[in-house]
């Protein structure tokens, strides 16, 4: 017991003894720095003994603080000293280095072969052709968005900036992203925080995301305001309207902007009060059924002057999306596009359980949405975007091969403007000025320099995609099919994506002769008049 006491309080005792012992000699010797340091440590140790919040500091005064210090810098120690190039937390050093190199317009080439174990299950690659195609111009990698009910279709790049709001990101980050998008002729999604002055400053193409909070077009009680929507949606800079049904990292949960990040400027942009958290409702008030959602889409298309209108979702209950598909058939109203977000997507703030255990991953959700539209003969009328941890040219190719028409990236472009993955987005203390409203912190982000990096990251990624396509004997991303991408499923077996996944035939859901048990059962459960299912789900089903 005595030894335990000695080990616990020895350092505090030594500090107190040093302080008292040095006091008589202050006038004779210049030892006041020692006295000052020992005295301050003594006061700190006495405070630790008397405080009630931390048991470790009560039992180990002063020394116990080392534990909290090390814990506080543990992510940085791991990232900079211990993490391997392939540890994805959530993005690996190799992935981040690739973005940094391309954003700086530096070579991303490597020597001496791959560091990836190509015999590990899960390894994926694109098969190449014996007759490579001529290299295509990445500027031609565009896709027309706008169905038969759209009066102002948009020619979009196949690689765009995903939804990130002003508020979640700083003013300078928004400026840099939009200036880079303007220069590279690609689109910048506003996120659900509405259109800020910084989105408009450089005139880059905007996709206006409309969340359940209806920021920028809401009444005082938070409901949708058609007149305010029309005023903004008819701006020539707004090229498409995206209704956010759910977000990958927190599906079924409203958006969160902590009150310490809600500045007067953000409050004015969103139309919300200051001094409290800005929280979006978990569901929309403008519609409650699939049919009402289709009617809302038609209303937005008319109010915007005929611009492409679609929705974004992270797939959840599969019968709910099929209910939306049935509503398309019943009403004759079609969205111009659907963006499939994956649960692996990022966010500034979300409950841990939602981030880890809610929602369908992007590829499974994408394949399900693609198959549903194919099975209804609607696939050629509705474009599909994909969003969720897309960084490289191969990431783009792999999702285009299973049904996407274009891709969005959020964190990739955050890396391009300087993000170092400190994972402090929700604290307002982002060290690089990307995800903060602190004026001094965001001042470190120099807009012209970072706008160049956004442009170069986009352009160099599409250049790499062009080279991959040429090697595969293709000239445009739209030619990618599931047979071009391969996955290792075991140490001794590889499979084409066309073998690995289930693909419905055109019109299969309409014919009533549905081969897949899962799709057959989900179609039977879906309702156009409600998000509730018909009957009960039974049997052994799978997404793909």
Short mmCIF file of C-alpha atoms in Angstrom, two decimals:
data_model
loop_
_atom_site.label_atom_id
_atom_site.label_comp_id
_atom_site.label_asym_id
_atom_site.label_seq_id
_atom_site.Cartn_x
_atom_site.Cartn_y
_atom_site.Cartn_z
CA UNK A 1 0.00 0.00 0.00
CA UNK A 2 2.82 2.40 0.85
CA UNK A 3 4.60 1.60 -2.39
CA UNK A 4 1.36 2.26 -4.28
CA UNK A 5 0.98 5.65 -2.67
CA UNK A 6 4.60 6.49 -3.45
CA UNK A 7 4.22 5.59 -7.13
CA UNK A 8 1.01 7.57 -7.44
CA UNK A 9 1.97 10.78 -5.66
CA UNK A 10 5.77 10.81 -5.87
CA UNK A 11 5.94 13.29 -8.74
CA UNK A 12 3.52 15.71 -7.07
CA UNK A 13 5.48 15.42 -3.81
CA UNK A 14 8.75 16.09 -5.65
CA UNK A 15 7.29 19.24 -7.23
CA UNK A 16 6.05 20.55 -3.87
CA UNK A 17 9.42 19.81 -2.17
CA UNK A 18 11.35 21.47 -5.00
CA UNK A 19 9.15 24.56 -4.77
CA UNK A 20 9.51 24.91 -0.99
CA UNK A 21 13.21 24.05 -0.96
CA UNK A 22 14.07 26.66 -3.59
CA UNK A 23 12.18 29.56 -1.99
CA UNK A 24 14.96 30.51 0.53
CA UNK A 25 17.53 30.74 -2.26
CA UNK A 26 15.64 33.01 -4.63
CA UNK A 27 17.48 36.13 -3.49
CA UNK A 28 20.90 34.46 -3.69
CA UNK A 29 20.76 32.33 -6.83
CA UNK A 30 18.97 32.83 -10.17
CA UNK A 31 16.80 29.76 -9.77
CA UNK A 32 13.43 31.45 -10.15
CA UNK A 33 12.59 29.55 -13.38
CA UNK A 34 12.89 26.26 -11.48
CA UNK A 35 10.76 27.61 -8.66
CA UNK A 36 8.13 28.90 -11.08
CA UNK A 37 7.89 25.63 -13.00
CA UNK A 38 7.80 23.50 -9.87
CA UNK A 39 5.21 25.79 -8.31
CA UNK A 40 2.91 25.69 -11.32
CA UNK A 41 3.17 21.91 -11.52
CA UNK A 42 2.40 21.69 -7.80
CA UNK A 43 -0.77 23.77 -8.22
CA UNK A 44 -1.76 21.66 -11.22
CA UNK A 45 -1.23 18.46 -9.24
CA UNK A 46 -3.25 19.72 -6.26
CA UNK A 47 -6.07 20.63 -8.65
CA UNK A 48 -5.93 17.11 -10.11
CA UNK A 49 -6.27 15.58 -6.61
CA UNK A 50 -9.27 17.78 -5.74
CA UNK A 51 -11.21 17.60 -9.06
CA UNK A 52 -14.01 15.03 -9.51
CA UNK A 53 -14.21 14.52 -13.29
CA UNK A 54 -11.21 12.27 -14.02
CA UNK A 55 -10.30 9.30 -11.81
CA UNK A 56 -6.91 8.81 -13.48
CA UNK A 57 -5.84 12.37 -12.63
CA UNK A 58 -7.05 12.01 -9.01
CA UNK A 59 -4.95 8.87 -8.56
CA UNK A 60 -1.99 10.04 -10.64
CA UNK A 61 -1.83 13.84 -10.36
CA UNK A 62 0.15 15.55 -13.16
CA UNK A 63 1.36 12.25 -14.64
CA UNK A 64 -2.20 11.18 -15.37
CA UNK A 65 -2.46 14.07 -17.82
CA UNK A 66 0.06 12.33 -20.08
CA UNK A 67 -2.56 9.70 -20.78
CA UNK A 68 -5.05 12.29 -22.07
CA UNK A 69 -2.34 14.10 -24.01
CA UNK A 70 -1.31 10.93 -25.85
CA UNK A 71 -4.95 9.98 -26.42
CA UNK A 72 -5.58 13.42 -27.91
CA UNK A 73 -2.79 13.11 -30.48
CA UNK A 74 -3.27 9.38 -31.11
CA UNK A 75 -4.96 9.87 -34.55
CA UNK A 76 -2.07 12.05 -35.72
CA UNK A 77 0.56 9.62 -34.40
CA UNK A 78 -1.19 6.75 -36.16
CA UNK A 79 -1.68 8.65 -39.42
CA UNK A 80 1.84 10.03 -39.71
CA UNK A 81 3.98 7.34 -38.03
CA UNK A 82 2.16 4.00 -37.81
CA UNK A 83 -0.34 3.83 -40.66
CA UNK A 84 0.67 1.79 -43.70
CA UNK A 85 0.08 3.03 -47.23
CA UNK A 86 -2.89 0.68 -47.61
CA UNK A 87 -4.69 1.26 -44.28
CA UNK A 88 -7.98 2.92 -45.27
CA UNK A 89 -9.04 5.03 -42.28
CA UNK A 90 -11.24 5.95 -44.08
CA UNK A 91 -8.87 6.75 -46.97
CA UNK A 92 -5.43 5.20 -47.20
CA UNK A 93 -2.19 7.14 -47.48
CA UNK A 94 -1.85 5.81 -51.03
CA UNK A 95 -5.28 7.18 -51.98
CA UNK A 96 -4.60 10.57 -50.43
CA UNK A 97 -1.16 10.76 -52.04
CA UNK A 98 -2.73 10.04 -55.42
CA UNK A 99 -5.14 12.97 -55.04
CA UNK A 100 -2.43 15.31 -53.75
CA UNK A 101 -0.14 14.47 -56.69
CA UNK A 102 -2.85 14.95 -59.30
CA UNK A 103 -4.13 18.12 -57.66
CA UNK A 104 -0.61 19.59 -57.73
CA UNK A 105 -0.24 18.47 -61.36
CA UNK A 106 2.64 16.20 -60.35
CA UNK A 107 3.36 12.74 -61.69
CA UNK A 108 1.46 9.97 -59.91
CA UNK A 109 3.47 7.22 -61.57
CA UNK A 110 5.18 4.54 -59.46
CA UNK A 111 8.20 2.37 -60.04
CA UNK A 112 9.05 -1.26 -59.27
CA UNK A 113 5.55 -2.72 -59.42
CA UNK A 114 2.35 -2.72 -57.42
CA UNK A 115 2.22 -2.75 -53.62
CA UNK A 116 -1.20 -4.41 -53.78
CA UNK A 117 -1.48 -8.13 -53.10
CA UNK A 118 -3.22 -9.24 -56.29
CA UNK A 119 -3.98 -12.67 -54.82
CA UNK A 120 -6.07 -11.37 -51.92
CA UNK A 121 -9.86 -11.85 -52.24
CA UNK A 122 -11.48 -8.55 -53.16
CA UNK A 123 -8.73 -7.40 -55.54
CA UNK A 124 -10.29 -5.84 -58.63
CA UNK A 125 -8.97 -4.91 -62.06
CA UNK A 126 -10.03 -4.02 -65.61
CA UNK A 127 -9.19 -6.52 -68.31
CA UNK A 128 -7.29 -5.02 -71.26
CA UNK A 129 -7.68 -5.56 -74.97
CA UNK A 130 -5.21 -7.08 -77.41
CA UNK A 131 -6.10 -4.10 -79.66
CA UNK A 132 -6.04 -0.92 -77.53
CA UNK A 133 -8.16 1.95 -78.81
CA UNK A 134 -6.87 5.44 -79.67
CA UNK A 135 -6.62 7.72 -76.64
CA UNK A 136 -9.78 9.83 -76.25
CA UNK A 137 -9.99 13.48 -75.21
CA UNK A 138 -11.21 13.62 -71.57
CA UNK A 139 -13.23 16.74 -72.47
CA UNK A 140 -15.54 14.43 -74.41
CA UNK A 141 -16.40 12.44 -71.27
CA UNK A 142 -19.80 14.02 -70.80
CA UNK A 143 -23.33 12.73 -70.44
CA UNK A 144 -26.64 14.37 -71.31
CA UNK A 145 -29.04 14.64 -68.34
CA UNK A 146 -32.68 15.45 -68.98
CA UNK A 147 -35.48 13.10 -69.92
CA UNK A 148 -38.43 13.58 -72.24
CA UNK A 149 -40.18 15.88 -69.73
CA UNK A 150 -37.19 18.22 -69.38
CA UNK A 151 -36.95 21.46 -71.37
CA UNK A 152 -33.38 22.45 -70.38
CA UNK A 153 -31.19 19.32 -70.45
CA UNK A 154 -27.66 19.56 -69.09
CA UNK A 155 -24.48 18.14 -70.56
CA UNK A 156 -22.58 17.04 -67.46
CA UNK A 157 -19.06 15.81 -66.92
CA UNK A 158 -18.94 12.19 -65.78
CA UNK A 159 -16.96 13.36 -62.70
CA UNK A 160 -18.37 16.13 -60.50
CA UNK A 161 -18.17 17.63 -57.01
CA UNK A 162 -20.57 15.89 -54.65
CA UNK A 163 -22.86 17.62 -52.16
CA UNK A 164 -21.04 19.68 -49.51
CA UNK A 165 -22.81 22.66 -47.95
CA UNK A 166 -21.56 26.12 -47.14
CA UNK A 167 -21.49 25.86 -43.37
CA UNK A 168 -20.02 22.39 -43.38
CA UNK A 169 -17.27 23.86 -45.60
CA UNK A 170 -15.71 27.29 -45.30
CA UNK A 171 -16.35 30.19 -47.65
CA UNK A 172 -12.85 29.85 -49.11
CA UNK A 173 -13.32 26.13 -49.72
CA UNK A 174 -16.59 26.80 -51.57
CA UNK A 175 -14.90 29.53 -53.62
CA UNK A 176 -12.02 27.23 -54.58
CA UNK A 177 -14.29 24.33 -55.49
CA UNK A 178 -16.57 26.46 -57.64
CA UNK A 179 -13.73 28.28 -59.38
CA UNK A 180 -12.10 24.94 -60.19
CA UNK A 181 -15.43 23.59 -61.48
CA UNK A 182 -15.88 26.66 -63.67
CA UNK A 183 -12.43 26.24 -65.17
CA UNK A 184 -12.86 22.50 -65.77
CA UNK A 185 -16.48 22.68 -67.00
CA UNK A 186 -17.89 20.30 -64.41
CA UNK A 187 -20.67 20.62 -61.84
CA UNK A 188 -20.58 21.65 -58.19
CA UNK A 189 -23.34 20.29 -55.93
CA UNK A 190 -24.34 22.86 -53.31
CA UNK A 191 -25.26 20.39 -50.60
CA UNK A 192 -28.48 21.00 -48.69
CA UNK A 193 -27.24 24.28 -47.17
CA UNK A 194 -28.60 26.30 -50.12
CA UNK A 195 -26.80 28.57 -52.58
CA UNK A 196 -24.41 30.95 -50.83
CA UNK A 197 -22.79 34.07 -52.31
CA UNK A 198 -19.57 32.04 -52.55
CA UNK A 199 -21.22 29.50 -54.85
CA UNK A 200 -22.14 32.35 -57.19
CA UNK A 201 -18.87 34.28 -57.04
CA UNK A 202 -17.09 32.44 -59.86
CA UNK A 203 -20.09 31.27 -61.87
CA UNK A 204 -19.41 27.53 -61.93
CA UNK A 205 -22.30 25.19 -62.81
CA UNK A 206 -24.42 24.34 -59.77
CA UNK A 207 -26.57 21.38 -58.83
CA UNK A 208 -28.91 22.73 -56.17
CA UNK A 209 -29.57 20.09 -53.54
CA UNK A 210 -32.90 20.44 -51.78
CA UNK A 211 -32.97 18.72 -48.41
CA UNK A 212 -35.79 18.26 -45.93
CA UNK A 213 -34.98 21.64 -44.35
CA UNK A 214 -35.68 23.42 -47.68
CA UNK A 215 -32.86 25.85 -46.95
CA UNK A 216 -32.95 28.84 -49.24
CA UNK A 217 -36.60 28.23 -50.13
CA UNK A 218 -38.39 27.73 -46.81
CA UNK A 219 -41.20 29.42 -44.97
CA UNK A 220 -40.76 30.63 -41.40
CA UNK A 221 -42.06 27.29 -40.10
CA UNK A 222 -39.61 25.34 -42.28
CA UNK A 223 -41.93 24.21 -45.08
CA UNK A 224 -41.31 24.45 -48.83
CA UNK A 225 -41.83 27.92 -50.35
CA UNK A 226 -42.51 27.66 -54.14
CA UNK A 227 -41.94 31.35 -54.82
CA UNK A 228 -38.53 31.49 -53.11
CA UNK A 229 -37.54 28.28 -54.86
CA UNK A 230 -38.43 29.64 -58.30
CA UNK A 231 -36.44 32.83 -57.69
CA UNK A 232 -33.23 30.85 -57.17
CA UNK A 233 -33.86 27.83 -59.40
CA UNK A 234 -34.30 29.92 -62.53
CA UNK A 235 -30.79 31.36 -62.23
CA UNK A 236 -28.77 30.32 -65.31
CA UNK A 237 -25.99 29.08 -63.00
CA UNK A 238 -28.31 26.43 -61.50
CA UNK A 239 -28.24 23.57 -63.99
CA UNK A 240 -30.05 20.79 -62.09
CA UNK A 241 -32.24 20.32 -58.98
CA UNK A 242 -31.54 17.37 -56.65
CA UNK A 243 -34.00 16.35 -53.92
CA UNK A 244 -32.09 14.72 -51.08
CA UNK A 245 -34.09 11.81 -49.68
CA UNK A 246 -31.22 10.40 -47.66
CA UNK A 247 -27.45 10.69 -47.29
CA UNK A 248 -25.00 7.82 -47.30
CA UNK A 249 -23.23 8.41 -44.01
CA UNK A 250 -26.44 9.05 -42.06
CA UNK A 251 -29.46 7.67 -43.96
CA UNK A 252 -32.75 8.28 -42.21
CA UNK A 253 -31.16 11.04 -40.12
CA UNK A 254 -31.47 14.76 -40.69
CA UNK A 255 -28.50 16.95 -41.45
CA UNK A 256 -26.60 18.50 -38.55
CA UNK A 257 -24.74 21.82 -38.47
CA UNK A 258 -23.57 22.50 -34.88
CA UNK A 259 -24.52 25.93 -33.55
CA UNK A 260 -20.88 27.00 -33.16
CA UNK A 261 -20.60 26.80 -36.95
CA UNK A 262 -23.81 28.78 -37.64
CA UNK A 263 -22.59 32.29 -38.43
CA UNK A 264 -24.86 35.21 -39.35
CA UNK A 265 -23.94 34.64 -42.99
CA UNK A 266 -24.95 30.97 -42.84
CA UNK A 267 -28.16 31.84 -41.02
CA UNK A 268 -29.09 34.32 -43.75
CA UNK A 269 -28.19 31.88 -46.54
CA UNK A 270 -30.24 29.05 -45.05
CA UNK A 271 -33.01 31.16 -43.54
CA UNK A 272 -32.55 29.82 -40.01
CA UNK A 273 -32.01 31.48 -36.59
CA UNK A 274 -28.59 31.81 -34.96
CA UNK A 275 -27.60 30.43 -31.57
CA UNK A 276 -28.92 26.91 -32.06
CA UNK A 277 -27.99 23.77 -33.97
CA UNK A 278 -29.23 23.79 -37.56
CA UNK A 279 -30.90 20.41 -37.91
CA UNK A 280 -32.80 19.19 -40.95
CA UNK A 281 -35.85 17.01 -40.29
CA UNK A 282 -35.35 13.33 -41.01
CA UNK A 283 -38.09 13.36 -43.66
CA UNK A 284 -39.68 15.79 -46.11
CA UNK A 285 -42.90 17.65 -45.37
CA UNK A 286 -43.66 18.32 -49.07
CA UNK A 287 -44.58 14.67 -49.74
CA UNK A 288 -45.41 11.52 -47.79
CA UNK A 289 -45.97 8.90 -50.50
CA UNK A 290 -44.16 7.84 -53.70
CA UNK A 291 -46.91 9.39 -55.83
CA UNK A 292 -46.59 12.70 -53.96
CA UNK A 293 -42.81 12.58 -54.54
CA UNK A 294 -43.41 12.31 -58.29
CA UNK A 295 -45.84 15.23 -58.11
CA UNK A 296 -43.22 17.26 -56.20
CA UNK A 297 -40.66 16.50 -58.92
CA UNK A 298 -43.08 17.75 -61.56
CA UNK A 299 -43.72 20.91 -59.51
CA UNK A 300 -39.99 21.64 -59.16
CA UNK A 301 -39.42 21.04 -62.86
CA UNK A 302 -42.13 23.55 -63.73
CA UNK A 303 -40.97 26.14 -61.18
CA UNK A 304 -37.36 25.89 -62.41
CA UNK A 305 -38.30 26.48 -66.02
CA UNK A 306 -37.94 22.88 -67.14
CA UNK A 307 -34.50 22.05 -65.72
CA UNK A 308 -33.50 18.46 -64.88
CA UNK A 309 -34.95 17.39 -61.53
CA UNK A 310 -34.04 14.19 -59.73
CA UNK A 311 -33.36 12.80 -56.30
CA UNK A 312 -30.51 11.38 -54.25
CA UNK A 313 -30.83 8.49 -51.86
CA UNK A 314 -28.90 5.90 -49.95
CA UNK A 315 -30.88 2.74 -50.55
CA UNK A 316 -32.68 1.40 -47.50
CA UNK A 317 -35.83 -0.72 -47.67
CA UNK A 318 -35.77 -1.98 -51.27
CA UNK A 319 -39.57 -2.06 -51.57
CA UNK A 320 -39.64 1.70 -50.95
CA UNK A 321 -37.56 2.43 -54.04
CA UNK A 322 -39.66 0.01 -56.04
CA UNK A 323 -42.71 1.88 -54.73
CA UNK A 324 -41.21 5.05 -56.23
CA UNK A 325 -40.73 3.14 -59.49
CA UNK A 326 -44.38 2.05 -59.44
CA UNK A 327 -45.38 5.69 -58.86
CA UNK A 328 -43.41 6.63 -61.99
CA UNK A 329 -45.49 4.18 -64.00
CA UNK A 330 -48.79 5.21 -62.40
CA UNK A 331 -48.31 8.98 -62.74
CA UNK A 332 -46.26 9.07 -65.93
CA UNK A 333 -43.90 11.50 -64.16
CA UNK A 334 -40.22 10.56 -64.40
CA UNK A 335 -37.23 12.02 -62.58
CA UNK A 336 -34.48 13.09 -64.95
CA UNK A 337 -31.82 11.47 -62.78
CA UNK A 338 -31.23 9.48 -59.61
CA UNK A 339 -28.04 9.76 -57.55
CA UNK A 340 -27.23 6.66 -55.51
CA UNK A 341 -25.22 7.47 -52.41
CA UNK A 342 -23.50 4.69 -50.47
CA UNK A 343 -23.25 4.19 -46.74
CA UNK A 344 -19.46 4.55 -47.16
CA UNK A 345 -20.00 8.22 -48.01
CA UNK A 346 -18.67 10.95 -45.75
CA UNK A 347 -20.28 13.67 -43.66
CA UNK A 348 -19.29 16.46 -41.30
CA UNK A 349 -21.25 15.06 -38.36
CA UNK A 350 -23.23 11.86 -37.81
CA UNK A 351 -23.97 9.42 -34.97
CA UNK A 352 -21.43 6.59 -34.99
CA UNK A 353 -24.07 3.88 -35.23
CA UNK A 354 -25.49 5.48 -38.38
CA UNK A 355 -22.07 5.82 -39.99
CA UNK A 356 -21.17 2.22 -39.24
CA UNK A 357 -24.43 0.30 -39.35
CA UNK A 358 -27.12 2.08 -41.39
CA UNK A 359 -27.79 2.01 -45.12
CA UNK A 360 -26.77 -0.07 -48.14
CA UNK A 361 -23.25 0.27 -49.61
CA UNK A 362 -23.07 2.19 -52.85
CA UNK A 363 -22.43 -0.66 -55.30
CA UNK A 364 -25.32 -2.80 -54.08
CA UNK A 365 -27.63 0.23 -54.04
CA UNK A 366 -26.50 1.29 -57.52
CA UNK A 367 -27.04 -2.17 -58.96
CA UNK A 368 -30.52 -2.41 -57.44
CA UNK A 369 -31.59 0.98 -58.80
CA UNK A 370 -30.13 0.20 -62.22
CA UNK A 371 -31.84 -3.20 -62.36
CA UNK A 372 -35.20 -1.79 -61.31
CA UNK A 373 -35.15 0.81 -64.08
CA UNK A 374 -33.98 -1.76 -66.64
CA UNK A 375 -36.77 -4.11 -65.57
CA UNK A 376 -39.31 -1.33 -66.19
CA UNK A 377 -37.87 -0.20 -69.57
CA UNK A 378 -37.09 3.20 -68.00
CA UNK A 379 -33.30 3.01 -67.91
CA UNK A 380 -32.80 4.93 -71.16
CA UNK A 381 -34.98 7.79 -69.87
CA UNK A 382 -33.38 8.26 -66.42
CA UNK A 383 -29.68 8.89 -65.76
CA UNK A 384 -27.96 7.45 -62.68
CA UNK A 385 -25.16 9.09 -60.70
CA UNK A 386 -23.06 7.34 -58.06
CA UNK A 387 -21.45 8.81 -54.97
CA UNK A 388 -19.43 7.15 -52.22
CA UNK A 389 -15.67 6.98 -51.67
CA UNK A 390 -14.74 7.64 -55.31
CA UNK A 391 -11.16 8.84 -55.72
CA UNK A 392 -9.38 7.30 -58.69
CA UNK A 393 -10.06 6.58 -62.35
CA UNK A 394 -10.58 2.92 -61.47
CA UNK A 395 -13.17 3.88 -58.85
CA UNK A 396 -15.07 5.72 -61.58
CA UNK A 397 -14.75 2.86 -64.06
CA UNK A 398 -15.89 0.21 -61.58
CA UNK A 399 -19.22 1.94 -60.87
CA UNK A 400 -19.85 2.91 -64.48
CA UNK A 401 -19.48 -0.77 -65.34
CA UNK A 402 -22.40 -1.78 -63.11
CA UNK A 403 -24.89 0.90 -64.06
CA UNK A 404 -23.83 4.47 -63.28
CA UNK A 405 -23.76 7.18 -65.95
CA UNK A 406 -21.59 9.56 -63.92
CA UNK A 407 -19.88 9.87 -60.54
CA UNK A 408 -19.65 12.44 -57.77
CA UNK A 409 -16.82 12.81 -55.26
CA UNK A 410 -16.84 14.87 -52.08
CA UNK A 411 -13.81 13.88 -50.02
CA UNK A 412 -11.65 13.54 -53.13
CA UNK A 413 -12.18 17.21 -53.89
CA UNK A 414 -11.73 18.05 -50.20
CA UNK A 415 -8.26 16.47 -50.41
CA UNK A 416 -7.65 18.55 -53.53
CA UNK A 417 -8.28 21.79 -51.62
CA UNK A 418 -6.02 20.74 -48.75
CA UNK A 419 -7.90 18.38 -46.40
CA UNK A 420 -5.49 16.14 -44.45
CA UNK A 421 -8.14 13.79 -43.02
CA UNK A 422 -7.84 15.13 -39.48
CA UNK A 423 -11.51 14.13 -38.98
CA UNK A 424 -12.28 17.34 -37.09
CA UNK A 425 -14.95 18.63 -39.49
CA UNK A 426 -17.61 18.89 -36.76
CA UNK A 427 -15.41 20.80 -34.28
CA UNK A 428 -14.93 24.03 -36.25
CA UNK A 429 -11.17 23.50 -35.75
CA UNK A 430 -10.20 22.14 -39.17
CA UNK A 431 -6.41 22.66 -39.36
CA UNK A 432 -6.43 23.44 -43.10
CA UNK A 433 -9.38 25.84 -43.26
CA UNK A 434 -11.53 23.50 -45.35
CA UNK A 435 -14.30 22.60 -42.89
CA UNK A 436 -14.44 25.54 -40.49
CA UNK A 437 -16.12 28.91 -40.10
CA UNK A 438 -13.20 30.34 -38.09
CA UNK A 439 -12.00 33.34 -40.15
CA UNK A 440 -8.35 32.89 -39.16
CA UNK A 441 -8.32 29.16 -39.89
CA UNK A 442 -9.97 29.46 -43.30
CA UNK A 443 -7.66 32.34 -44.20
CA UNK A 444 -4.94 29.70 -44.60
CA UNK A 445 -6.81 28.32 -47.63
CA UNK A 446 -5.64 30.42 -50.58
CA UNK A 447 -8.44 30.31 -53.14
CA UNK A 448 -6.57 30.73 -56.48
CA UNK A 449 -4.02 28.06 -55.56
CA UNK A 450 -6.62 25.56 -54.36
CA UNK A 451 -8.91 26.26 -57.34
CA UNK A 452 -6.02 25.24 -59.60
CA UNK A 453 -5.70 22.04 -57.62
CA UNK A 454 -9.41 21.25 -57.98
CA UNK A 455 -9.12 21.74 -61.74
CA UNK A 456 -5.97 19.63 -62.04
CA UNK A 457 -7.36 16.79 -59.89
CA UNK A 458 -10.45 16.56 -62.08
CA UNK A 459 -8.53 16.80 -65.34
CA UNK A 460 -5.73 14.39 -64.41
CA UNK A 461 -8.20 11.82 -63.06
CA UNK A 462 -10.13 11.86 -66.33
CA UNK A 463 -6.85 11.63 -68.25
CA UNK A 464 -6.04 8.47 -66.29
CA UNK A 465 -9.52 7.15 -67.05
CA UNK A 466 -8.98 7.83 -70.76
CA UNK A 467 -5.77 5.79 -70.65
CA UNK A 468 -7.51 2.89 -68.88
CA UNK A 469 -10.35 2.93 -71.41
CA UNK A 470 -7.94 2.95 -74.34
CA UNK A 471 -6.09 -0.04 -72.87
CA UNK A 472 -9.43 -1.85 -72.61
CA UNK A 473 -10.21 -1.06 -76.25
CA UNK A 474 -12.84 1.59 -75.43
CA UNK A 475 -13.20 5.23 -76.42
CA UNK A 476 -15.88 6.53 -74.03
CA UNK A 477 -16.85 5.71 -70.43
CA UNK A 478 -20.40 4.88 -71.55
CA UNK A 479 -18.98 1.78 -73.28
CA UNK A 480 -17.90 0.23 -69.97
CA UNK A 481 -19.85 -2.89 -69.09
CA UNK A 482 -19.80 -5.42 -66.29
CA UNK A 483 -17.76 -7.85 -68.41
CA UNK A 484 -14.81 -5.42 -68.43
CA UNK A 485 -14.20 -5.46 -64.65
CA UNK A 486 -12.93 -8.46 -62.71
CA UNK A 487 -12.82 -9.34 -59.00
CA UNK A 488 -10.84 -12.01 -57.19
CA UNK A 489 -13.30 -13.95 -55.04
CA UNK A 490 -10.83 -16.45 -53.60
CA UNK A 491 -7.19 -17.39 -53.76
CA UNK A 492 -7.86 -19.58 -56.81
CA UNK A 493 -10.82 -17.91 -58.56
CA UNK A 494 -11.63 -14.64 -60.29
CA UNK A 495 -14.98 -13.60 -61.74
CA UNK A 496 -16.20 -10.95 -64.16
CA UNK A 497 -18.67 -8.48 -62.69
CA UNK A 498 -21.15 -9.86 -65.24
CA UNK A 499 -20.79 -13.28 -63.56
CA UNK A 500 -20.69 -11.92 -60.04
CA UNK A 501 -23.84 -9.78 -60.10
CA UNK A 502 -27.45 -10.36 -61.13
CA UNK A 503 -28.66 -8.18 -64.02
CA UNK A 504 -32.33 -7.98 -64.96
CA UNK A 505 -33.44 -8.12 -68.57
CA UNK A 506 -35.23 -5.11 -70.14
CA UNK A 507 -38.90 -5.18 -69.19
CA UNK A 508 -38.51 -8.15 -66.83
CA UNK A 509 -40.45 -6.55 -63.98
CA UNK A 510 -43.28 -5.62 -66.35
CA UNK A 511 -43.51 -9.10 -67.86
CA UNK A 512 -44.23 -10.78 -64.54
CA UNK A 513 -41.64 -13.44 -65.31
CA UNK A 514 -38.98 -12.36 -62.84
CA UNK A 515 -36.17 -14.86 -62.41
CA UNK A 516 -34.66 -13.43 -59.21
CA UNK A 517 -36.55 -14.29 -56.01
CA UNK A 518 -35.41 -11.07 -54.33
CA UNK A 519 -36.59 -8.74 -57.11
CA UNK A 520 -39.85 -10.66 -57.50
CA UNK A 521 -40.68 -10.41 -53.80
CA UNK A 522 -39.68 -6.74 -53.49
CA UNK A 523 -41.77 -5.82 -56.55
CA UNK A 524 -44.78 -7.57 -55.01
CA UNK A 525 -44.28 -5.72 -51.72
CA UNK A 526 -43.92 -2.25 -53.33
CA UNK A 527 -46.78 0.27 -53.32
CA UNK A 528 -47.14 3.51 -55.29
CA UNK A 529 -49.52 5.03 -52.73
CA UNK A 530 -47.37 4.40 -49.65
CA UNK A 531 -43.85 3.68 -48.50
CA UNK A 532 -45.29 0.86 -46.38
CA UNK A 533 -44.95 -2.64 -47.88
CA UNK A 534 -47.65 -4.98 -49.12
CA UNK A 535 -47.62 -8.07 -46.87
CA UNK A 536 -44.55 -9.33 -45.06
CA UNK A 537 -41.07 -10.05 -46.36
CA UNK A 538 -40.12 -13.71 -46.12
CA UNK A 539 -37.68 -16.09 -47.70
CA UNK A 540 -33.97 -15.89 -48.38
CA UNK A 541 -33.25 -12.90 -50.59
CA UNK A 542 -30.20 -10.90 -51.50
CA UNK A 543 -29.52 -7.62 -53.26
CA UNK A 544 -27.45 -9.01 -56.12
#
